[in-house]
Coordinates of N, CA and C in Angstrom, one line a residue:
X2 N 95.2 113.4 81.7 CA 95.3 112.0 81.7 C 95.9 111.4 83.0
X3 N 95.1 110.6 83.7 CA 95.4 109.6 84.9 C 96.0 108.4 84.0
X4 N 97.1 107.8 85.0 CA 98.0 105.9 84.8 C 97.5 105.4 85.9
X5 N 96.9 104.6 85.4 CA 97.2 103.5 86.8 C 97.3 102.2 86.4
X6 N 98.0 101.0 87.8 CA 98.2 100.1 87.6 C 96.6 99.3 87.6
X7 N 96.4 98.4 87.4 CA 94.5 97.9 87.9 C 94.3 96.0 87.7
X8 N 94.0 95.1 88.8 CA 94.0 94.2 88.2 C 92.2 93.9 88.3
X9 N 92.0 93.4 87.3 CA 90.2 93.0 87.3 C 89.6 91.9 88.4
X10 N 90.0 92.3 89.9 CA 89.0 91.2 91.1 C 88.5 90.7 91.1
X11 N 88.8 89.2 91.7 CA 88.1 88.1 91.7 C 86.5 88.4 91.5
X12 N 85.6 87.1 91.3 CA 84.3 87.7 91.8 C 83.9 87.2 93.5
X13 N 85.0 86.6 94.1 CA 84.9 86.3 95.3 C 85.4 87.6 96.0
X14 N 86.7 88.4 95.3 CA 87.1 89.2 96.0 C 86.1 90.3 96.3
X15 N 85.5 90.8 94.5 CA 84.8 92.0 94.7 C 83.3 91.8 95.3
X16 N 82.5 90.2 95.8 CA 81.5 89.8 96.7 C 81.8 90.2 97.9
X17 N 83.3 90.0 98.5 CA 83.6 90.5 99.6 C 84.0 91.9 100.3
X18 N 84.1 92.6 99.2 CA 84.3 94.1 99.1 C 83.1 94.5 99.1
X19 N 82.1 94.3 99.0 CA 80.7 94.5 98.3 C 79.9 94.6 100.1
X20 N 80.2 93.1 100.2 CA 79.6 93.1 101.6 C 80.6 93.7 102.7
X21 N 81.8 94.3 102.8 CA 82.2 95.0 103.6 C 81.8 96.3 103.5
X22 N 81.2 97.3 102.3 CA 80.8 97.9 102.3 C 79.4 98.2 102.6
X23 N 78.8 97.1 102.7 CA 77.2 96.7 102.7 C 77.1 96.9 104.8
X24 N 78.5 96.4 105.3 CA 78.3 96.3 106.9 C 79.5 97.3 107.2
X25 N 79.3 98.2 106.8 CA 80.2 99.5 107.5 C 79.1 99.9 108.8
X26 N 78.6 99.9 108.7 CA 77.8 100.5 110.0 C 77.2 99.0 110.9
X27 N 77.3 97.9 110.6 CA 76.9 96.8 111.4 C 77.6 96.6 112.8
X28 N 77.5 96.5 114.1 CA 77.8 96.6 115.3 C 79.0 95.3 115.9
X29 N 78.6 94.1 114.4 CA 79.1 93.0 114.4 C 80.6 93.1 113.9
X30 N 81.7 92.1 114.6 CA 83.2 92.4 114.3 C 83.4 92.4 112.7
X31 N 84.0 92.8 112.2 CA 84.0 93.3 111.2 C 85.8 92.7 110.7
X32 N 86.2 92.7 111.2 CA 88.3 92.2 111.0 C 88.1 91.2 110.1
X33 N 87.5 90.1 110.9 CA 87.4 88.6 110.1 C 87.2 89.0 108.7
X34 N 86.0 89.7 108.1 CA 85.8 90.1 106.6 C 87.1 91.2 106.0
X35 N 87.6 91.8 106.9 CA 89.0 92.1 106.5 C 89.8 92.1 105.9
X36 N 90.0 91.2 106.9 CA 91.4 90.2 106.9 C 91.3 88.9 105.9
X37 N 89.8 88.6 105.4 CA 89.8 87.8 104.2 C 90.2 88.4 103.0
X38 N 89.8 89.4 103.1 CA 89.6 90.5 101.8 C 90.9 90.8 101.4
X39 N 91.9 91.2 102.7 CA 93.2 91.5 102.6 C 94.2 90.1 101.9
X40 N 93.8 88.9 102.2 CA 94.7 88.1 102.1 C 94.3 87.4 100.7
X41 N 93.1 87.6 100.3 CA 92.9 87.3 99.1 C 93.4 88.2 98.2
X42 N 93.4 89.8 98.1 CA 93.9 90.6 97.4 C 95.3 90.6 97.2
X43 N 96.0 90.0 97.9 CA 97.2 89.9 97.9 C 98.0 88.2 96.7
X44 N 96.7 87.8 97.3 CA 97.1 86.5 96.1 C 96.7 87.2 94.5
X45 N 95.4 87.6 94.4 CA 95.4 87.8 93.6 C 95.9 89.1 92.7
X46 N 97.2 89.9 93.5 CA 97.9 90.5 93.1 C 99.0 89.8 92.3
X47 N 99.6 88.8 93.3 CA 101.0 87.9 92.9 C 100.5 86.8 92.0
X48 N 99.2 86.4 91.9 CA 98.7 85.9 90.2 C 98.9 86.5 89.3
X49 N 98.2 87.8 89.2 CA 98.4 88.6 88.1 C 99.8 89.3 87.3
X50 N 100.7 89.3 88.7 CA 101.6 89.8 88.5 C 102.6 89.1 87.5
X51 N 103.1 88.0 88.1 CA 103.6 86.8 88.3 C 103.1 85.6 87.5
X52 N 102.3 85.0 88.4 CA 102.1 83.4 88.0 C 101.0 83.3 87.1
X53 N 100.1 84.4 87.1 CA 99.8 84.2 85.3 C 100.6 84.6 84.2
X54 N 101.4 85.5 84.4 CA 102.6 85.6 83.4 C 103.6 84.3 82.9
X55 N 103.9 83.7 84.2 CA 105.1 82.7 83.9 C 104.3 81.6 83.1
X56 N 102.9 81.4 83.7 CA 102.1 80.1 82.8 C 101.9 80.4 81.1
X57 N 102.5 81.4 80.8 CA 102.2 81.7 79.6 C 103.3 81.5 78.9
X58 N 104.3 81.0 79.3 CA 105.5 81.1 78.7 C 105.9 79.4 78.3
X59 N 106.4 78.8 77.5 CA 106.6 77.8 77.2 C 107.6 76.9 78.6
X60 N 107.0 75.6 79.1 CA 107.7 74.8 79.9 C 109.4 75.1 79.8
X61 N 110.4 75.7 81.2 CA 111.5 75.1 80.7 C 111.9 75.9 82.1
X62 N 113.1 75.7 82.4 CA 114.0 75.7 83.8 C 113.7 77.2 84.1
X63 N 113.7 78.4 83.0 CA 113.3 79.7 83.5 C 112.3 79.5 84.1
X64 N 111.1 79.2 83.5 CA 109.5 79.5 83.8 C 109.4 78.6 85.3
X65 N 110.1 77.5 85.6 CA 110.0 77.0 86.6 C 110.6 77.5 87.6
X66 N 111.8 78.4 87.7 CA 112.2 79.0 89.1 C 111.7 80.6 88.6
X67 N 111.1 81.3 87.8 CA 110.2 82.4 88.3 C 109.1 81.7 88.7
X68 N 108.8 80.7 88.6 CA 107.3 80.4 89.3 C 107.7 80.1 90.5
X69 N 108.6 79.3 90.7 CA 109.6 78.9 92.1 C 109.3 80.2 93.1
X70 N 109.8 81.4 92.4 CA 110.3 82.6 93.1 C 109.0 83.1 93.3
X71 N 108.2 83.7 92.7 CA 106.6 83.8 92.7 C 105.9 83.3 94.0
X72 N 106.2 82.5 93.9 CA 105.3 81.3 95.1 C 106.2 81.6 96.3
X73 N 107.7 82.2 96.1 CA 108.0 82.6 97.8 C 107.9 83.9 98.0
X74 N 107.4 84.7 97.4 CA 106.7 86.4 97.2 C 105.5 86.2 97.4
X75 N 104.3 85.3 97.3 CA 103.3 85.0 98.0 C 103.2 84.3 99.5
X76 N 104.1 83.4 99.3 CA 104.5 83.0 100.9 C 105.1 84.1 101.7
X77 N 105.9 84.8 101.6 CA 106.0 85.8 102.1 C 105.5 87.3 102.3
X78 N 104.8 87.2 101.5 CA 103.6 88.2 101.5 C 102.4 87.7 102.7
X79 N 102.1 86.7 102.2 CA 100.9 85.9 103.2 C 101.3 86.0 104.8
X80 N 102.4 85.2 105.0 CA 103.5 85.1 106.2 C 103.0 86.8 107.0
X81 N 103.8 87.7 106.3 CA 103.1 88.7 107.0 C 101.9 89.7 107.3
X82 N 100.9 89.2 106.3 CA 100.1 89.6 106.2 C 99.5 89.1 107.6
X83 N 99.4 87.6 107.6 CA 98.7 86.9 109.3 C 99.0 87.5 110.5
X84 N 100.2 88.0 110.0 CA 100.9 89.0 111.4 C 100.4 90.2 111.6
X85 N 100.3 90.5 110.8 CA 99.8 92.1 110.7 C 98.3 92.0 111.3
X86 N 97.4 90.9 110.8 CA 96.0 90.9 110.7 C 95.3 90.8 112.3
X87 N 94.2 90.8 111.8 CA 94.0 89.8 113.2 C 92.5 91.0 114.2
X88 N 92.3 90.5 115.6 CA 91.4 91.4 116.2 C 91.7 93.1 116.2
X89 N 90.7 93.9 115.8 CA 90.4 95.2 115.7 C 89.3 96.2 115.9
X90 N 88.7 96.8 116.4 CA 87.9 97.3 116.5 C 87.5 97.6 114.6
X91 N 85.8 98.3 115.3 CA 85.2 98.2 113.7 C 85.9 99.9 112.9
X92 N 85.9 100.7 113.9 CA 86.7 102.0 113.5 C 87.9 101.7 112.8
X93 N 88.6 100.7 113.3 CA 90.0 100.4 112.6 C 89.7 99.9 110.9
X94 N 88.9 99.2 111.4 CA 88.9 98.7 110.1 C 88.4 98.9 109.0
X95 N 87.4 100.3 109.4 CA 86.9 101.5 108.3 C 87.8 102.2 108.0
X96 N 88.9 101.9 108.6 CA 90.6 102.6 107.8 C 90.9 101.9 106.6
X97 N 90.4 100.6 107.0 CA 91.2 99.8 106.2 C 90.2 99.5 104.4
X98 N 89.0 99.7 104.7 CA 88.1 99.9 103.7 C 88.1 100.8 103.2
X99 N 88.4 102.1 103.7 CA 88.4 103.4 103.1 C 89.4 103.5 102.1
X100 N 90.5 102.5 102.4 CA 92.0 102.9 101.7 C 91.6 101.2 100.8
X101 N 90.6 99.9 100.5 CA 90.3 99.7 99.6 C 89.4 100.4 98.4
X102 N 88.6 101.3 99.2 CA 87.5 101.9 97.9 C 88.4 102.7 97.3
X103 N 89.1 103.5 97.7 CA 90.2 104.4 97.0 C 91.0 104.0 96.0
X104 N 91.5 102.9 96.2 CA 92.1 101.6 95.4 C 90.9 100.8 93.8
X105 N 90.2 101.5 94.1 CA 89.0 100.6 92.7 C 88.9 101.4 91.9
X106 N 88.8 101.5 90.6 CA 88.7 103.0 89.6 C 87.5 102.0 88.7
X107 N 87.3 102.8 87.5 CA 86.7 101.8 86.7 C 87.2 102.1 85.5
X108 N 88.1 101.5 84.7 CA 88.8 101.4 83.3 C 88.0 102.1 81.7
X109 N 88.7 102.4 81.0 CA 87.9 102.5 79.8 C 87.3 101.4 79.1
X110 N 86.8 100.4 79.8 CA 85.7 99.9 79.3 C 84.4 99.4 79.8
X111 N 84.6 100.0 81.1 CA 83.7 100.5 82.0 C 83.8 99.3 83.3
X112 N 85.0 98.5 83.1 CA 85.2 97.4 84.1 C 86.0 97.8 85.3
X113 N 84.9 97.4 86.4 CA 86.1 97.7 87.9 C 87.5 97.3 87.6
X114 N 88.3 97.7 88.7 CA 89.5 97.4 89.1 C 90.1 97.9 90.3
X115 N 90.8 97.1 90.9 CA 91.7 97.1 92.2 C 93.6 97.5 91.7
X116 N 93.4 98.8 92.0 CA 95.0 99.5 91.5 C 95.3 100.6 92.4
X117 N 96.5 101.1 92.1 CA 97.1 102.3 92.1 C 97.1 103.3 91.5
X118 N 97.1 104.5 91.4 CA 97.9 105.5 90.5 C 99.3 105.7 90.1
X119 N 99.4 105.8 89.1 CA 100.9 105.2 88.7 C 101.7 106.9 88.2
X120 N 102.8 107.3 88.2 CA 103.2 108.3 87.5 C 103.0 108.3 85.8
X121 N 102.4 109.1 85.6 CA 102.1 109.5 84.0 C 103.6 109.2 83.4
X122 N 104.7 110.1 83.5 CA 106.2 109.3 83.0 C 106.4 107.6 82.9
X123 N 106.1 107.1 84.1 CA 106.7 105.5 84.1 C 105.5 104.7 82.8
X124 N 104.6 104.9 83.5 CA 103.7 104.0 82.5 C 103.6 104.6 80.9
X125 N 104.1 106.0 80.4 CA 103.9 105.9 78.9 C 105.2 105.7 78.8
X126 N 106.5 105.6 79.6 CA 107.9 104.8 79.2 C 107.8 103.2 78.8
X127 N 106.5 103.1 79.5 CA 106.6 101.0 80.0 C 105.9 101.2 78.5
X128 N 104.5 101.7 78.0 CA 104.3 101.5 77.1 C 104.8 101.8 75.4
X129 N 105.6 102.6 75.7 CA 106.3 103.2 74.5 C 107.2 101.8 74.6
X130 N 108.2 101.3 75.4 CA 109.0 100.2 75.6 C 108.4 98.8 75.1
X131 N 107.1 98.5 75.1 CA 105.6 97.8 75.2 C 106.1 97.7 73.2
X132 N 105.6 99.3 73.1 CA 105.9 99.6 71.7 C 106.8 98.9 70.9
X133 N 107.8 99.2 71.4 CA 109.1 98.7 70.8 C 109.7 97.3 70.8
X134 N 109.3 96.6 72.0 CA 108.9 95.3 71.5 C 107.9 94.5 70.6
X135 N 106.8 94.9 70.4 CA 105.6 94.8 69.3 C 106.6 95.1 68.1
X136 N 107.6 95.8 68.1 CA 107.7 96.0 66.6 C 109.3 95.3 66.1
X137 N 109.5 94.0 67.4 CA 110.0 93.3 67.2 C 111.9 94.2 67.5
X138 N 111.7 94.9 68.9 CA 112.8 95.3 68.6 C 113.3 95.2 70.1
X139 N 112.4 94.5 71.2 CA 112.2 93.2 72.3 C 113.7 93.3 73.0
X140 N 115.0 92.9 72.6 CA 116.2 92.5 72.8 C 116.9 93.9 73.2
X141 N 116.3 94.8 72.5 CA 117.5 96.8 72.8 C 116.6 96.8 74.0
X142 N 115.2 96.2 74.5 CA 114.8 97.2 75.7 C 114.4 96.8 76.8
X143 N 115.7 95.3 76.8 CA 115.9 95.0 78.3 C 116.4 95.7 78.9
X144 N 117.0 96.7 78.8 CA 117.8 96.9 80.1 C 116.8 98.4 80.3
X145 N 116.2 99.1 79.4 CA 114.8 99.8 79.7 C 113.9 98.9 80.7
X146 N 113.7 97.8 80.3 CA 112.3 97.7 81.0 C 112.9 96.7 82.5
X147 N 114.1 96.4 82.3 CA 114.5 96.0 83.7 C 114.2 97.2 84.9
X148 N 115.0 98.3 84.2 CA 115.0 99.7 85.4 C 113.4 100.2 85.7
X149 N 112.6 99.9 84.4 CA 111.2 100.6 84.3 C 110.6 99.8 85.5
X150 N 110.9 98.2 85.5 CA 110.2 97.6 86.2 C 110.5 97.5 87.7
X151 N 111.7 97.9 87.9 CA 111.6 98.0 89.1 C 111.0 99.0 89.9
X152 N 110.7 100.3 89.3 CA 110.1 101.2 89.8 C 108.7 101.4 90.0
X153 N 108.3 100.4 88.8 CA 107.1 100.0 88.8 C 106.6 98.9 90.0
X154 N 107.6 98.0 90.2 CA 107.1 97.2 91.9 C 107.3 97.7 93.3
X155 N 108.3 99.3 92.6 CA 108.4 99.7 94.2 C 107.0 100.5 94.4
X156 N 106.3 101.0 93.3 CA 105.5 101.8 93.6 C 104.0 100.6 94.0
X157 N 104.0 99.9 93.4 CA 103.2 99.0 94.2 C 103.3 98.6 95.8
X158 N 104.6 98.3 95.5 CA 105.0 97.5 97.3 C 104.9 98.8 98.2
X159 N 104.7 99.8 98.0 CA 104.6 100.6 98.5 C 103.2 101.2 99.2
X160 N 102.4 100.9 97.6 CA 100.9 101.4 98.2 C 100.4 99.7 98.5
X161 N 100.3 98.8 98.3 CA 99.9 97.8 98.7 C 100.6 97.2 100.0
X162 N 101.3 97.8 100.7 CA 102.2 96.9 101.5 C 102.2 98.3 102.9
X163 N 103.5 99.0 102.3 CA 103.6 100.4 103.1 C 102.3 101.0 103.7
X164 N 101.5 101.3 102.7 CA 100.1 102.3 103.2 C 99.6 101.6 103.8
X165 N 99.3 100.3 103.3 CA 98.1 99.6 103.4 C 98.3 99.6 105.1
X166 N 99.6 99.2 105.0 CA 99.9 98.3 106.5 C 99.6 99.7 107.3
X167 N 99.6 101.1 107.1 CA 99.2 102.4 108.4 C 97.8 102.3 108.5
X168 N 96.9 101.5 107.6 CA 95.2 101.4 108.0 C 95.2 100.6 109.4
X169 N 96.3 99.5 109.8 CA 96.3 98.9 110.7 C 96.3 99.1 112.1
X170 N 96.6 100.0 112.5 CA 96.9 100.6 113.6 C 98.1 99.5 114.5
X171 N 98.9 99.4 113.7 CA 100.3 98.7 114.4 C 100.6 98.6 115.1
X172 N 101.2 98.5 116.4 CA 102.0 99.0 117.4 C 103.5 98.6 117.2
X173 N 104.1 99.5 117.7 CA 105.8 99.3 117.6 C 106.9 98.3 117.0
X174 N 106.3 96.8 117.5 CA 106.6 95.9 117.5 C 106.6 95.4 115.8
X175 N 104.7 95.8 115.7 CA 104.7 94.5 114.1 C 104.7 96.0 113.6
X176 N 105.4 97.3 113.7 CA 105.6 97.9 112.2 C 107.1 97.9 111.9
X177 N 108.0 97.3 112.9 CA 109.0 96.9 112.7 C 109.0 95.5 112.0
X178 N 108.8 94.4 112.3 CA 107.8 93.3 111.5 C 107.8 93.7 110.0
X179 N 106.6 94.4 110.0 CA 106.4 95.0 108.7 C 107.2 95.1 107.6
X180 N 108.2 96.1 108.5 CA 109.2 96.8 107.5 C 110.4 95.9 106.9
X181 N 110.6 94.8 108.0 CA 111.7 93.9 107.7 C 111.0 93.3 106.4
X182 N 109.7 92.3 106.7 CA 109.1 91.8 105.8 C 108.5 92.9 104.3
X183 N 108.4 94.0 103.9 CA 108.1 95.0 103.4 C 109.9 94.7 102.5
X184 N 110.2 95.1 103.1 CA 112.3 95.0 102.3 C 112.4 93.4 102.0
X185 N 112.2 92.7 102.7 CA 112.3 90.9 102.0 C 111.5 91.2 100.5
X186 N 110.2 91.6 100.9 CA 109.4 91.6 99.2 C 109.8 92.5 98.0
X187 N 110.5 93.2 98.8 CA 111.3 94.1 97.5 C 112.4 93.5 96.7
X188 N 113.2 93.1 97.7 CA 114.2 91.9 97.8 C 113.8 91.0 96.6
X189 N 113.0 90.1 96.9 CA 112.4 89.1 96.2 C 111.8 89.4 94.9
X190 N 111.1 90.9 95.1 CA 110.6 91.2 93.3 C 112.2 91.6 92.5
X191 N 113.0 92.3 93.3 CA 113.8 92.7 91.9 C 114.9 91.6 91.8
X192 N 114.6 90.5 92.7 CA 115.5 89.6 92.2 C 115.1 88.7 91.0
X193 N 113.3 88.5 91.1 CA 112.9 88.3 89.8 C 113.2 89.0 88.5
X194 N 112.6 90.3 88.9 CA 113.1 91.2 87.7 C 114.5 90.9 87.1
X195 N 115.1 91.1 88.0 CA 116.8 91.1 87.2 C 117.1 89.5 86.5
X196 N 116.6 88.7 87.1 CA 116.9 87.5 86.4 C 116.1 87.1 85.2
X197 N 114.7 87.5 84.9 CA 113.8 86.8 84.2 C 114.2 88.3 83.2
X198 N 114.2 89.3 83.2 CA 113.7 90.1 81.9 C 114.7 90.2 80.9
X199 N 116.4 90.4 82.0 CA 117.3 90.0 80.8 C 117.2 89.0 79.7
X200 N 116.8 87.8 80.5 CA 116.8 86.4 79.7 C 116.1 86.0 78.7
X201 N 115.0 86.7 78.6 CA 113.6 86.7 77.9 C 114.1 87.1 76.3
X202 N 113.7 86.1 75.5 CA 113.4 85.9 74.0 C 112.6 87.0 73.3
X203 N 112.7 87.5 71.9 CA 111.8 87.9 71.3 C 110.2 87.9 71.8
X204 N 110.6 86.4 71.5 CA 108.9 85.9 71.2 C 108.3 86.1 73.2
X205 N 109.3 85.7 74.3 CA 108.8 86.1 75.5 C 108.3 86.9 76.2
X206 N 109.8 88.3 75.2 CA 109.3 89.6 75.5 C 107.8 90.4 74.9
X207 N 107.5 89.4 73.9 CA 106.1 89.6 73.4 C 105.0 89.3 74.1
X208 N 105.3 88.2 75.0 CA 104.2 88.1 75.8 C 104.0 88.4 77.2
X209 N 105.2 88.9 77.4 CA 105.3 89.7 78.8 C 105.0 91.3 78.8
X210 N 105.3 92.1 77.4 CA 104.9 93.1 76.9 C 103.2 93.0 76.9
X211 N 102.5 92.2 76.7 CA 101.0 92.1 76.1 C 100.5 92.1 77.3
X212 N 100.9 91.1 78.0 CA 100.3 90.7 79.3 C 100.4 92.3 80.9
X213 N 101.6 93.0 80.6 CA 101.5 94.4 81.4 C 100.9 95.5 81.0
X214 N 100.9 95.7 79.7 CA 100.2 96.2 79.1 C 98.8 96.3 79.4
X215 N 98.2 95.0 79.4 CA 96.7 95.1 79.8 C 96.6 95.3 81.2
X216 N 97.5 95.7 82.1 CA 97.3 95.9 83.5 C 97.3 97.3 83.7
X217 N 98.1 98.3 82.7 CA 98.5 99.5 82.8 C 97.1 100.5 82.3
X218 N 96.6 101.2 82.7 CA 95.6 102.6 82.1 C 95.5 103.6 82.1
X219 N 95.5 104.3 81.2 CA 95.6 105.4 81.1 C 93.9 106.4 80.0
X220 N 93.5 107.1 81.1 CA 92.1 107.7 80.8 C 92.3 109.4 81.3

């Protein structure tokens, strides 16, 4: 059995994955389709993650400063993503498509996705924890799914941010850049983590349990 993390791609994103695959061998600059691809994948990681999560939760001063915080984990994401991006030869940037197709699995229900491989331990911990909130018992396994979750964002920030950023061919300067902005985003997730999951209600942790759940797979 393989875990992985997986979100279901735009159909703008996976149009444009489609046609970067379509012009791997086209003579024409190639970065521009890139560097769209990159910057849209990124939003639509911090939707999934995040800001479709918090819209699911009933109006009130929580939901409004994790959405607060959300939105400066995409601004800061974006922020360096522009920096990182930019003119490349077409060889560079078959680095950078190579380490998206590797990134796509297809789920047990036969639908793409854009993920990770996750450790077999963390994700049947998150889902056993998953478990135990379904059975209404939500409140014992915050301080489980606080620790669970952080492990679970370093291992993203890591292949979506860390790796991704060595397809780039960096020079000295922006992988320093990087790294600063790389630790801000870490920064920024587990400051969400620690504030939003202690706080969370029965009925929240029910839908924060549902909602990771369908991101998590295991085949």
């Amino acid at each position: 059995m393989t875990s992985y993390f997986g979100v279901i791609p735009s159909e703008s994103l996976s149009q444009d994955i489609q046609l970067a695959q379509a012009s791997r061998d086209s003579k024409e600059p190639q970065y521009p389709l890139r560097d769209k691809i990159s910057l849209q994948l990124t939003d639509d990681l911090v939707d999934a993650m995040l800001l479709h999560l918090v819209q699911k939760f009933p109006p009130s001063e929580k939901r409004d400063t994790t959405e607060e915080l959300a939105n400066k984990i995409r601004s800061i994401v974006s922020t360096m993503m522009k920096q990182m991006l930019g003119k490349a030869s077409n060889e560079q940037v078959l680095e950078s498509l190579a380490f998206m197709e590797k990134s796509v699995f297809i789920d047990n229900e036969g639908q793409q996705r854009l993920g990770t491989e996750l450790p077999d331990s963390l994700v049947s911990d998150m889902k056993k924890s998953f478990a135990a909130v379904a059975a209404g018992n939500g409140k014992e396994q915050r301080d489980n799914l606080t620790q669970q979750f952080k492990t679970f964002a370093d291992a993203l920030i890591k292949h979506f941010m860390t790796d991704f950023n060595k397809t780039l061919g960096l020079g000295m300067v922006k992988r320093g850049i990087a790294s600063v902005a790389t630790s801000a985003v870490e920064t920024a997730v587990h400051i969400v983590i620690k504030k939003l999951i202690p706080t969370l209600s029965q009925a929240e942790l029910e839908v924060f349990a549902q909602h990771f759940d369908a991101l998590l797979v295991q085949k």
